């Protein structure tokens, strides 16, 4: 019973989500349920009237009844067809909505949570299971069928109760007494209770068996999902597969999982067929008993032949509605179970609460940032990669962050941009802990070009303007500043040219050209603090130093930060901090640090041969 409650809690939550997305979907489905029932019962009543009129020789009335029957059937059928037309693309829409919900959740997550491998796994698993077992539209259809079945049962039972209440004509002896209201009720009650008890037993037995089979299968699903989504067409593992000759092994592993999957579906079919057989048997016994009751009423003169057809129709409806209720519920249970992962994913909480203070908009760019004794370890890792970092960023200064690879420079920037939160200590903006600020507003003050800057298979203008609206003049200015004006002018559709061939027939660009567009994106944002985190790693040291200096001139008057493992790139900066093993070990100007003869000077000398 508790399981049933949790299944429907999930189901109703999903229905509410569908309703929030499109408030017309559920009411229209309810209308569809009502129309289909109206069609059935109008048919039953009008046919009964028609038969009675024909038997009584009232041909005018019979003709009238036939016209009404035809009209009602046509009208209700037409209304249903119109509704169905509206549902035509619902399956695709629901499928898309489901995919979008998953991704909206990803956007709402901290960057830190996004990096967790289980997030990607949960998304893939949710998508695959919903593709296999049915998604939101299937869930909605099952609920509609369940509602249709319940209403059908109520309507048919009330008709049969009415049948039981009819009184036979007098003087028929035993038949007359058996057809009286009380014995009829007794007979119907025995049939109903017997059928419900048998159906419920069969339902619980088969549902438990089905769930047992279903739950035993999820491991196979996960393996298949991994193989199909992460292995075959993943270019990163493609290299390894080819070099180490893994093709045969992977195909065999997939075939093995497919065999297990097939065995599972066959088992599922067997249980479903057995459940159908049991239900058919129970409802056949019920139908025979119920027909006998209706026939008894006719023989006893309690109802007409026309009414007999109506009651027999109602009894048929009752049997099939009970059957549908049980089987639809079983299917619904399965869908809700597969949706557990999806809902658990939506419920995943961000590890850190977001603040709400707005960030003061300052035309003078006076944003003062400070690290106060900050230490940091990546989630799931033991080692502190930043240790007791104490640092105040000079407003409108040019700061260089240098150090060997792995010293913690990028981590320092990621913390500054609030992609992660310090494990210890705090970072402040104008004296207030950055956690207290609204995240989006806080990030607006940074324009960053990361080492692994990414462009999208979108038009050029979307890549440059990003989330800050299209203003062509400003886009061209940013492109010119980043030395990419000529590149875009030579493209066939200018700013509207698509990049890459993955979506539209876009243009392919080189790594250096992509880097220029990424620089233009940072310039377009016009943020008061700009950061270059080694986007130039592919360039030689001299070329990198030139790009850095040129960028330094472009953002003159703003606070800027330059990261590099090459000492020469940052010589033009006012202040240099040197990272080593997650700590700031030296700080000062180039001259000061060089004269001090410490870590910086040693690295400078070691790299000097490349600058000549
Ligand atoms: P740098 O920018 O100076 O080359 P990073 O800040 O990228 O150094 O890395 C500092 C340390 O943190 C390295 O040991 C690196 O392996 C580790 N690290 C970087 N990113 C992650 C991550 N996402 N999860 C766990 N460890 C990481």
PDB file of N, CA and C in Angstrom, residues 162-243:
ATOM      1  N   UNK A 162     -29.190  -0.478 -11.090  1.00  0.00           N
ATOM      2  CA  UNK A 162     -30.533  -0.166 -11.585  1.00  0.00           C
ATOM      3  C   UNK A 162     -31.233  -1.431 -12.079  1.00  0.00           C
ATOM      4  N   UNK A 163     -30.455  -2.288 -12.749  1.00  0.00           N
ATOM      5  CA  UNK A 163     -31.010  -3.566 -13.228  1.00  0.00           C
ATOM      6  C   UNK A 163     -31.496  -4.403 -12.049  1.00  0.00           C
ATOM      7  N   UNK A 164     -30.661  -4.450 -10.991  1.00  0.00           N
ATOM      8  CA  UNK A 164     -31.032  -5.251  -9.828  1.00  0.00           C
ATOM      9  C   UNK A 164     -32.327  -4.739  -9.188  1.00  0.00           C
ATOM     10  N   UNK A 165     -32.481  -3.403  -9.226  1.00  0.00           N
ATOM     11  CA  UNK A 165     -33.653  -2.799  -8.563  1.00  0.00           C
ATOM     12  C   UNK A 165     -34.972  -3.065  -9.297  1.00  0.00           C
ATOM     13  N   UNK A 166     -34.880  -3.465 -10.581  1.00  0.00           N
ATOM     14  CA  UNK A 166     -36.134  -3.649 -11.342  1.00  0.00           C
ATOM     15  C   UNK A 166     -36.936  -4.813 -10.747  1.00  0.00           C
ATOM     16  N   UNK A 167     -38.248  -4.670 -10.797  1.00  0.00           N
ATOM     17  CA  UNK A 167     -39.123  -5.693 -10.196  1.00  0.00           C
ATOM     18  C   UNK A 167     -39.760  -6.540 -11.289  1.00  0.00           C
ATOM     19  N   UNK A 168     -39.809  -7.849 -11.088  1.00  0.00           N
ATOM     20  CA  UNK A 168     -40.416  -8.714 -12.099  1.00  0.00           C
ATOM     21  C   UNK A 168     -41.934  -8.577 -12.100  1.00  0.00           C
ATOM     22  N   UNK A 169     -42.531  -8.995 -13.244  1.00  0.00           N
ATOM     23  CA  UNK A 169     -43.997  -9.033 -13.288  1.00  0.00           C
ATOM     24  C   UNK A 169     -44.432 -10.126 -12.317  1.00  0.00           C
ATOM     25  N   UNK A 170     -45.600 -10.017 -11.760  1.00  0.00           N
ATOM     26  CA  UNK A 170     -46.018 -10.971 -10.722  1.00  0.00           C
ATOM     27  C   UNK A 170     -46.323 -12.361 -11.277  1.00  0.00           C
ATOM     28  N   UNK A 171     -46.457 -13.354 -10.377  1.00  0.00           N
ATOM     29  CA  UNK A 171     -46.925 -14.709 -10.698  1.00  0.00           C
ATOM     30  C   UNK A 171     -45.972 -15.561 -11.492  1.00  0.00           C
ATOM     31  N   UNK A 172     -44.662 -15.406 -11.282  1.00  0.00           N
ATOM     32  CA  UNK A 172     -43.736 -16.243 -12.066  1.00  0.00           C
ATOM     33  C   UNK A 172     -43.024 -17.294 -11.215  1.00  0.00           C
ATOM     34  N   UNK A 173     -43.479 -17.476 -10.041  1.00  0.00           N
ATOM     35  CA  UNK A 173     -42.926 -18.525  -9.176  1.00  0.00           C
ATOM     36  C   UNK A 173     -41.471 -18.294  -8.844  1.00  0.00           C
ATOM     37  N   UNK A 174     -40.661 -19.362  -8.989  1.00  0.00           N
ATOM     38  CA  UNK A 174     -39.252 -19.321  -8.592  1.00  0.00           C
ATOM     39  C   UNK A 174     -38.458 -18.264  -9.381  1.00  0.00           C
ATOM     40  N   UNK A 175     -38.711 -18.231 -10.727  1.00  0.00           N
ATOM     41  CA  UNK A 175     -37.991 -17.256 -11.566  1.00  0.00           C
ATOM     42  C   UNK A 175     -38.275 -15.843 -11.087  1.00  0.00           C
ATOM     43  N   UNK A 176     -39.578 -15.604 -10.769  1.00  0.00           N
ATOM     44  CA  UNK A 176     -39.993 -14.280 -10.301  1.00  0.00           C
ATOM     45  C   UNK A 176     -39.291 -13.921  -9.001  1.00  0.00           C
ATOM     46  N   UNK A 177     -39.237 -14.894  -8.061  1.00  0.00           N
ATOM     47  CA  UNK A 177     -38.595 -14.553  -6.783  1.00  0.00           C
ATOM     48  C   UNK A 177     -37.083 -14.349  -6.950  1.00  0.00           C
ATOM     49  N   UNK A 178     -36.444 -15.146  -7.830  1.00  0.00           N
ATOM     50  CA  UNK A 178     -34.994 -14.987  -8.034  1.00  0.00           C
ATOM     51  C   UNK A 178     -34.666 -13.646  -8.693  1.00  0.00           C
ATOM     52  N   UNK A 179     -35.618 -13.166  -9.528  1.00  0.00           N
ATOM     53  CA  UNK A 179     -35.381 -11.911 -10.246  1.00  0.00           C
ATOM     54  C   UNK A 179     -35.734 -10.682  -9.420  1.00  0.00           C
ATOM     55  N   UNK A 180     -36.190 -10.879  -8.188  1.00  0.00           N
ATOM     56  CA  UNK A 180     -36.513  -9.751  -7.310  1.00  0.00           C
ATOM     57  C   UNK A 180     -35.261  -8.978  -6.933  1.00  0.00           C
ATOM     58  N   UNK A 181     -35.447  -7.728  -6.442  1.00  0.00           N
ATOM     59  CA  UNK A 181     -34.275  -6.884  -6.148  1.00  0.00           C
ATOM     60  C   UNK A 181     -33.272  -7.523  -5.188  1.00  0.00           C
ATOM     61  N   UNK A 182     -33.767  -8.139  -4.099  1.00  0.00           N
ATOM     62  CA  UNK A 182     -32.808  -8.621  -3.099  1.00  0.00           C
ATOM     63  C   UNK A 182     -31.971  -9.794  -3.617  1.00  0.00           C
ATOM     64  N   UNK A 183     -32.612 -10.853  -4.195  1.00  0.00           N
ATOM     65  CA  UNK A 183     -31.768 -11.947  -4.727  1.00  0.00           C
ATOM     66  C   UNK A 183     -30.830 -11.464  -5.838  1.00  0.00           C
ATOM     67  N   UNK A 184     -31.327 -10.524  -6.693  1.00  0.00           N
ATOM     68  CA  UNK A 184     -30.443 -10.028  -7.771  1.00  0.00           C
ATOM     69  C   UNK A 184     -29.223  -9.335  -7.188  1.00  0.00           C
ATOM     70  N   UNK A 185     -29.491  -8.503  -6.157  1.00  0.00           N
ATOM     71  CA  UNK A 185     -28.348  -7.841  -5.510  1.00  0.00           C
ATOM     72  C   UNK A 185     -27.379  -8.864  -4.942  1.00  0.00           C
ATOM     73  N   UNK A 186     -27.961  -9.892  -4.307  1.00  0.00           N
ATOM     74  CA  UNK A 186     -27.124 -10.950  -3.698  1.00  0.00           C
ATOM     75  C   UNK A 186     -26.229 -11.575  -4.754  1.00  0.00           C
ATOM     76  N   UNK A 187     -26.861 -11.934  -5.901  1.00  0.00           N
ATOM     77  CA  UNK A 187     -26.100 -12.601  -6.965  1.00  0.00           C
ATOM     78  C   UNK A 187     -25.004 -11.677  -7.513  1.00  0.00           C
ATOM     79  N   UNK A 188     -25.413 -10.419  -7.734  1.00  0.00           N
ATOM     80  CA  UNK A 188     -24.438  -9.470  -8.290  1.00  0.00           C
ATOM     81  C   UNK A 188     -23.290  -9.234  -7.298  1.00  0.00           C
ATOM     82  N   UNK A 189     -23.653  -9.121  -6.006  1.00  0.00           N
ATOM     83  CA  UNK A 189     -22.619  -8.875  -4.984  1.00  0.00           C
ATOM     84  C   UNK A 189     -21.630 -10.039  -4.951  1.00  0.00           C
ATOM     85  N   UNK A 190     -22.161 -11.280  -5.032  1.00  0.00           N
ATOM     86  CA  UNK A 190     -21.268 -12.450  -4.997  1.00  0.00           C
ATOM     87  C   UNK A 190     -20.314 -12.390  -6.200  1.00  0.00           C
ATOM     88  N   UNK A 191     -20.900 -12.094  -7.378  1.00  0.00           N
ATOM     89  CA  UNK A 191     -20.070 -12.031  -8.600  1.00  0.00           C
ATOM     90  C   UNK A 191     -19.003 -10.936  -8.485  1.00  0.00           C
ATOM     91  N   UNK A 192     -19.453  -9.752  -7.999  1.00  0.00           N
ATOM     92  CA  UNK A 192     -18.545  -8.604  -7.924  1.00  0.00           C
ATOM     93  C   UNK A 192     -17.416  -8.861  -6.929  1.00  0.00           C
ATOM     94  N   UNK A 193     -17.806  -9.320  -5.724  1.00  0.00           N
ATOM     95  CA  UNK A 193     -16.783  -9.548  -4.691  1.00  0.00           C
ATOM     96  C   UNK A 193     -15.823 -10.640  -5.164  1.00  0.00           C
ATOM     97  N   UNK A 194     -16.385 -11.694  -5.764  1.00  0.00           N
ATOM     98  CA  UNK A 194     -15.536 -12.798  -6.260  1.00  0.00           C
ATOM     99  C   UNK A 194     -14.558 -12.277  -7.305  1.00  0.00           C
ATOM    100  N   UNK A 195     -15.082 -11.476  -8.217  1.00  0.00           N
ATOM    101  CA  UNK A 195     -14.208 -10.990  -9.284  1.00  0.00           C
ATOM    102  C   UNK A 195     -13.137 -10.051  -8.740  1.00  0.00           C
ATOM    103  N   UNK A 196     -13.546  -9.126  -7.842  1.00  0.00           N
ATOM    104  CA  UNK A 196     -12.567  -8.176  -7.292  1.00  0.00           C
ATOM    105  C   UNK A 196     -11.483  -8.924  -6.523  1.00  0.00           C
ATOM    106  N   UNK A 197     -11.910  -9.894  -5.700  1.00  0.00           N
ATOM    107  CA  UNK A 197     -10.926 -10.622  -4.881  1.00  0.00           C
ATOM    108  C   UNK A 197      -9.928 -11.341  -5.785  1.00  0.00           C
ATOM    109  N   UNK A 198     -10.480 -12.081  -6.811  1.00  0.00           N
ATOM    110  CA  UNK A 198      -9.576 -12.841  -7.701  1.00  0.00           C
ATOM    111  C   UNK A 198      -8.665 -11.894  -8.477  1.00  0.00           C
ATOM    112  N   UNK A 199      -9.244 -10.773  -8.988  1.00  0.00           N
ATOM    113  CA  UNK A 199      -8.439  -9.846  -9.786  1.00  0.00           C
ATOM    114  C   UNK A 199      -7.359  -9.221  -8.930  1.00  0.00           C
ATOM    115  N   UNK A 200      -7.719  -8.843  -7.689  1.00  0.00           N
ATOM    116  CA  UNK A 200      -6.745  -8.189  -6.831  1.00  0.00           C
ATOM    117  C   UNK A 200      -5.582  -9.134  -6.523  1.00  0.00           C
ATOM    118  N   UNK A 201      -5.949 -10.397  -6.259  1.00  0.00           N
ATOM    119  CA  UNK A 201      -4.886 -11.387  -5.967  1.00  0.00           C
ATOM    120  C   UNK A 201      -3.966 -11.540  -7.171  1.00  0.00           C
ATOM    121  N   UNK A 202      -4.616 -11.675  -8.341  1.00  0.00           N
ATOM    122  CA  UNK A 202      -3.809 -11.842  -9.563  1.00  0.00           C
ATOM    123  C   UNK A 202      -2.954 -10.603  -9.794  1.00  0.00           C
ATOM    124  N   UNK A 203      -3.564  -9.430  -9.568  1.00  0.00           N
ATOM    125  CA  UNK A 203      -2.843  -8.177  -9.808  1.00  0.00           C
ATOM    126  C   UNK A 203      -1.611  -8.065  -8.909  1.00  0.00           C
ATOM    127  N   UNK A 204      -1.827  -8.284  -7.580  1.00  0.00           N
ATOM    128  CA  UNK A 204      -0.682  -8.115  -6.668  1.00  0.00           C
ATOM    129  C   UNK A 204       0.407  -9.139  -6.976  1.00  0.00           C
ATOM    130  N   UNK A 205      -0.033 -10.370  -7.308  1.00  0.00           N
ATOM    131  CA  UNK A 205       0.971 -11.409  -7.583  1.00  0.00           C
ATOM    132  C   UNK A 205       1.788 -11.039  -8.845  1.00  0.00           C
ATOM    133  N   UNK A 206       1.064 -10.683  -9.890  1.00  0.00           N
ATOM    134  CA  UNK A 206       1.781 -10.406 -11.142  1.00  0.00           C
ATOM    135  C   UNK A 206       2.543  -9.077 -11.081  1.00  0.00           C
ATOM    136  N   UNK A 207       1.958  -8.102 -10.358  1.00  0.00           N
ATOM    137  CA  UNK A 207       2.661  -6.808 -10.256  1.00  0.00           C
ATOM    138  C   UNK A 207       3.972  -7.005  -9.504  1.00  0.00           C
ATOM    139  N   UNK A 208       3.931  -7.808  -8.424  1.00  0.00           N
ATOM    140  CA  UNK A 208       5.155  -8.046  -7.650  1.00  0.00           C
ATOM    141  C   UNK A 208       6.187  -8.750  -8.528  1.00  0.00           C
ATOM    142  N   UNK A 209       5.712  -9.709  -9.309  1.00  0.00           N
ATOM    143  CA  UNK A 209       6.618 -10.455 -10.187  1.00  0.00           C
ATOM    144  C   UNK A 209       7.228  -9.516 -11.241  1.00  0.00           C
ATOM    145  N   UNK A 210       6.367  -8.664 -11.789  1.00  0.00           N
ATOM    146  CA  UNK A 210       6.840  -7.728 -12.821  1.00  0.00           C
ATOM    147  C   UNK A 210       7.867  -6.767 -12.258  1.00  0.00           C
ATOM    148  N   UNK A 211       7.604  -6.247 -11.053  1.00  0.00           N
ATOM    149  CA  UNK A 211       8.544  -5.296 -10.458  1.00  0.00           C
ATOM    150  C   UNK A 211       9.865  -5.986 -10.141  1.00  0.00           C
ATOM    151  N   UNK A 212       9.747  -7.247  -9.717  1.00  0.00           N
ATOM    152  CA  UNK A 212      10.965  -8.006  -9.398  1.00  0.00           C
ATOM    153  C   UNK A 212      11.827  -8.133 -10.663  1.00  0.00           C
ATOM    154  N   UNK A 213      11.179  -8.490 -11.759  1.00  0.00           N
ATOM    155  CA  UNK A 213      11.910  -8.631 -13.030  1.00  0.00           C
ATOM    156  C   UNK A 213      12.454  -7.267 -13.461  1.00  0.00           C
ATOM    157  N   UNK A 214      11.600  -6.266 -13.342  1.00  0.00           N
ATOM    158  CA  UNK A 214      11.973  -4.922 -13.781  1.00  0.00           C
ATOM    159  C   UNK A 214      13.198  -4.410 -13.015  1.00  0.00           C
ATOM    160  N   UNK A 215      13.142  -4.576 -11.670  1.00  0.00           N
ATOM    161  CA  UNK A 215      14.255  -4.062 -10.862  1.00  0.00           C
ATOM    162  C   UNK A 215      15.545  -4.824 -11.118  1.00  0.00           C
ATOM    163  N   UNK A 216      15.413  -6.107 -11.465  1.00  0.00           N
ATOM    164  CA  UNK A 216      16.630  -6.897 -11.694  1.00  0.00           C
ATOM    165  C   UNK A 216      17.324  -6.436 -12.975  1.00  0.00           C
ATOM    166  N   UNK A 217      16.618  -5.649 -13.770  1.00  0.00           N
ATOM    167  CA  UNK A 217      17.130  -5.327 -15.094  1.00  0.00           C
ATOM    168  C   UNK A 217      17.916  -4.027 -15.156  1.00  0.00           C
ATOM    169  N   UNK A 218      17.738  -3.147 -14.165  1.00  0.00           N
ATOM    170  CA  UNK A 218      18.315  -1.806 -14.301  1.00  0.00           C
ATOM    171  C   UNK A 218      19.832  -1.833 -14.482  1.00  0.00           C
ATOM    172  N   UNK A 219      20.507  -2.832 -13.876  1.00  0.00           N
ATOM    173  CA  UNK A 219      21.965  -2.939 -14.036  1.00  0.00           C
ATOM    174  C   UNK A 219      22.323  -3.083 -15.499  1.00  0.00           C
ATOM    175  N   UNK A 220      21.557  -3.904 -16.224  1.00  0.00           N
ATOM    176  CA  UNK A 220      21.807  -4.124 -17.654  1.00  0.00           C
ATOM    177  C   UNK A 220      21.594  -2.815 -18.407  1.00  0.00           C
ATOM    178  N   UNK A 221      20.531  -2.098 -18.012  1.00  0.00           N
ATOM    179  CA  UNK A 221      20.243  -0.817 -18.673  1.00  0.00           C
ATOM    180  C   UNK A 221      21.414   0.133 -18.529  1.00  0.00           C
ATOM    181  N   UNK A 222      21.960   0.204 -17.298  1.00  0.00           N
ATOM    182  CA  UNK A 222      23.056   1.134 -17.062  1.00  0.00           C
ATOM    183  C   UNK A 222      24.257   0.780 -17.922  1.00  0.00           C
ATOM    184  N   UNK A 223      24.540  -0.529 -18.020  1.00  0.00           N
ATOM    185  CA  UNK A 223      25.705  -0.949 -18.813  1.00  0.00           C
ATOM    186  C   UNK A 223      25.470  -0.628 -20.294  1.00  0.00           C
ATOM    187  N   UNK A 224      24.239  -0.953 -20.747  1.00  0.00           N
ATOM    188  CA  UNK A 224      23.927  -0.673 -22.160  1.00  0.00           C
ATOM    189  C   UNK A 224      23.980   0.828 -22.438  1.00  0.00           C
ATOM    190  N   UNK A 225      23.435   1.622 -21.511  1.00  0.00           N
ATOM    191  CA  UNK A 225      23.452   3.070 -21.673  1.00  0.00           C
ATOM    192  C   UNK A 225      24.885   3.556 -21.809  1.00  0.00           C
ATOM    193  N   UNK A 226      25.742   3.043 -20.935  1.00  0.00           N
ATOM    194  CA  UNK A 226      27.142   3.469 -20.982  1.00  0.00           C
ATOM    195  C   UNK A 226      27.768   3.090 -22.315  1.00  0.00           C
ATOM    196  N   UNK A 227      27.547   1.833 -22.728  1.00  0.00           N
ATOM    197  CA  UNK A 227      28.166   1.370 -23.973  1.00  0.00           C
ATOM    198  C   UNK A 227      27.655   2.173 -25.173  1.00  0.00           C
ATOM    199  N   UNK A 228      26.332   2.318 -25.242  1.00  0.00           N
ATOM    200  CA  UNK A 228      25.759   2.964 -26.430  1.00  0.00           C
ATOM    201  C   UNK A 228      26.010   4.474 -26.460  1.00  0.00           C
ATOM    202  N   UNK A 229      26.024   5.101 -25.295  1.00  0.00           N
ATOM    203  CA  UNK A 229      26.157   6.558 -25.299  1.00  0.00           C
ATOM    204  C   UNK A 229      27.570   7.067 -25.084  1.00  0.00           C
ATOM    205  N   UNK A 230      28.395   6.294 -24.413  1.00  0.00           N
ATOM    206  CA  UNK A 230      29.709   6.845 -24.056  1.00  0.00           C
ATOM    207  C   UNK A 230      30.869   6.189 -24.767  1.00  0.00           C
ATOM    208  N   UNK A 231      30.629   5.082 -25.450  1.00  0.00           N
ATOM    209  CA  UNK A 231      31.775   4.352 -25.970  1.00  0.00           C
ATOM    210  C   UNK A 231      31.887   4.431 -27.498  1.00  0.00           C
ATOM    211  N   UNK A 232      30.815   4.037 -28.201  1.00  0.00           N
ATOM    212  CA  UNK A 232      30.947   3.886 -29.660  1.00  0.00           C
ATOM    213  C   UNK A 232      31.319   5.171 -30.388  1.00  0.00           C
ATOM    214  N   UNK A 233      30.619   6.278 -30.042  1.00  0.00           N
ATOM    215  CA  UNK A 233      30.846   7.475 -30.849  1.00  0.00           C
ATOM    216  C   UNK A 233      31.534   8.574 -30.043  1.00  0.00           C
ATOM    217  N   UNK A 234      32.302   8.150 -29.055  1.00  0.00           N
ATOM    218  CA  UNK A 234      33.019   9.141 -28.275  1.00  0.00           C
ATOM    219  C   UNK A 234      34.432   9.276 -28.837  1.00  0.00           C
ATOM    220  N   UNK A 235      34.710  10.488 -29.374  1.00  0.00           N
ATOM    221  CA  UNK A 235      35.998  10.602 -30.073  1.00  0.00           C
ATOM    222  C   UNK A 235      37.188  10.447 -29.126  1.00  0.00           C
ATOM    223  N   UNK A 236      36.933  10.758 -27.804  1.00  0.00           N
ATOM    224  CA  UNK A 236      38.052  10.660 -26.874  1.00  0.00           C
ATOM    225  C   UNK A 236      38.478   9.203 -26.705  1.00  0.00           C
ATOM    226  N   UNK A 237      37.485   8.296 -26.565  1.00  0.00           N
ATOM    227  CA  UNK A 237      37.876   6.898 -26.369  1.00  0.00           C
ATOM    228  C   UNK A 237      38.124   6.205 -27.713  1.00  0.00           C
ATOM    229  N   UNK A 238      37.657   6.857 -28.801  1.00  0.00           N
ATOM    230  CA  UNK A 238      37.852   6.274 -30.132  1.00  0.00           C
ATOM    231  C   UNK A 238      39.307   5.952 -30.415  1.00  0.00           C
ATOM    232  N   UNK A 239      40.194   6.837 -29.954  1.00  0.00           N
ATOM    233  CA  UNK A 239      41.633   6.632 -30.180  1.00  0.00           C
ATOM    234  C   UNK A 239      42.079   5.349 -29.489  1.00  0.00           C
ATOM    235  N   UNK A 240      41.694   5.232 -28.208  1.00  0.00           N
ATOM    236  CA  UNK A 240      42.127   4.074 -27.403  1.00  0.00           C
ATOM    237  C   UNK A 240      41.582   2.790 -28.010  1.00  0.00           C
ATOM    238  N   UNK A 241      40.292   2.842 -28.426  1.00  0.00           N
ATOM    239  CA  UNK A 241      39.661   1.641 -28.980  1.00  0.00           C
ATOM    240  C   UNK A 241      40.445   1.155 -30.198  1.00  0.00           C
ATOM    241  N   UNK A 242      40.835   2.100 -31.061  1.00  0.00           N
ATOM    242  CA  UNK A 242      41.537   1.701 -32.281  1.00  0.00           C
ATOM    243  C   UNK A 242      42.964   1.228 -31.993  1.00  0.00           C
ATOM    244  N   UNK A 243      43.652   1.973 -31.136  1.00  0.00           N
ATOM    245  CA  UNK A 243      45.042   1.601 -30.856  1.00  0.00           C
ATOM    246  C   UNK A 243      45.118   0.248 -30.167  1.00  0.00           C
TER     247      UNK A 243
END
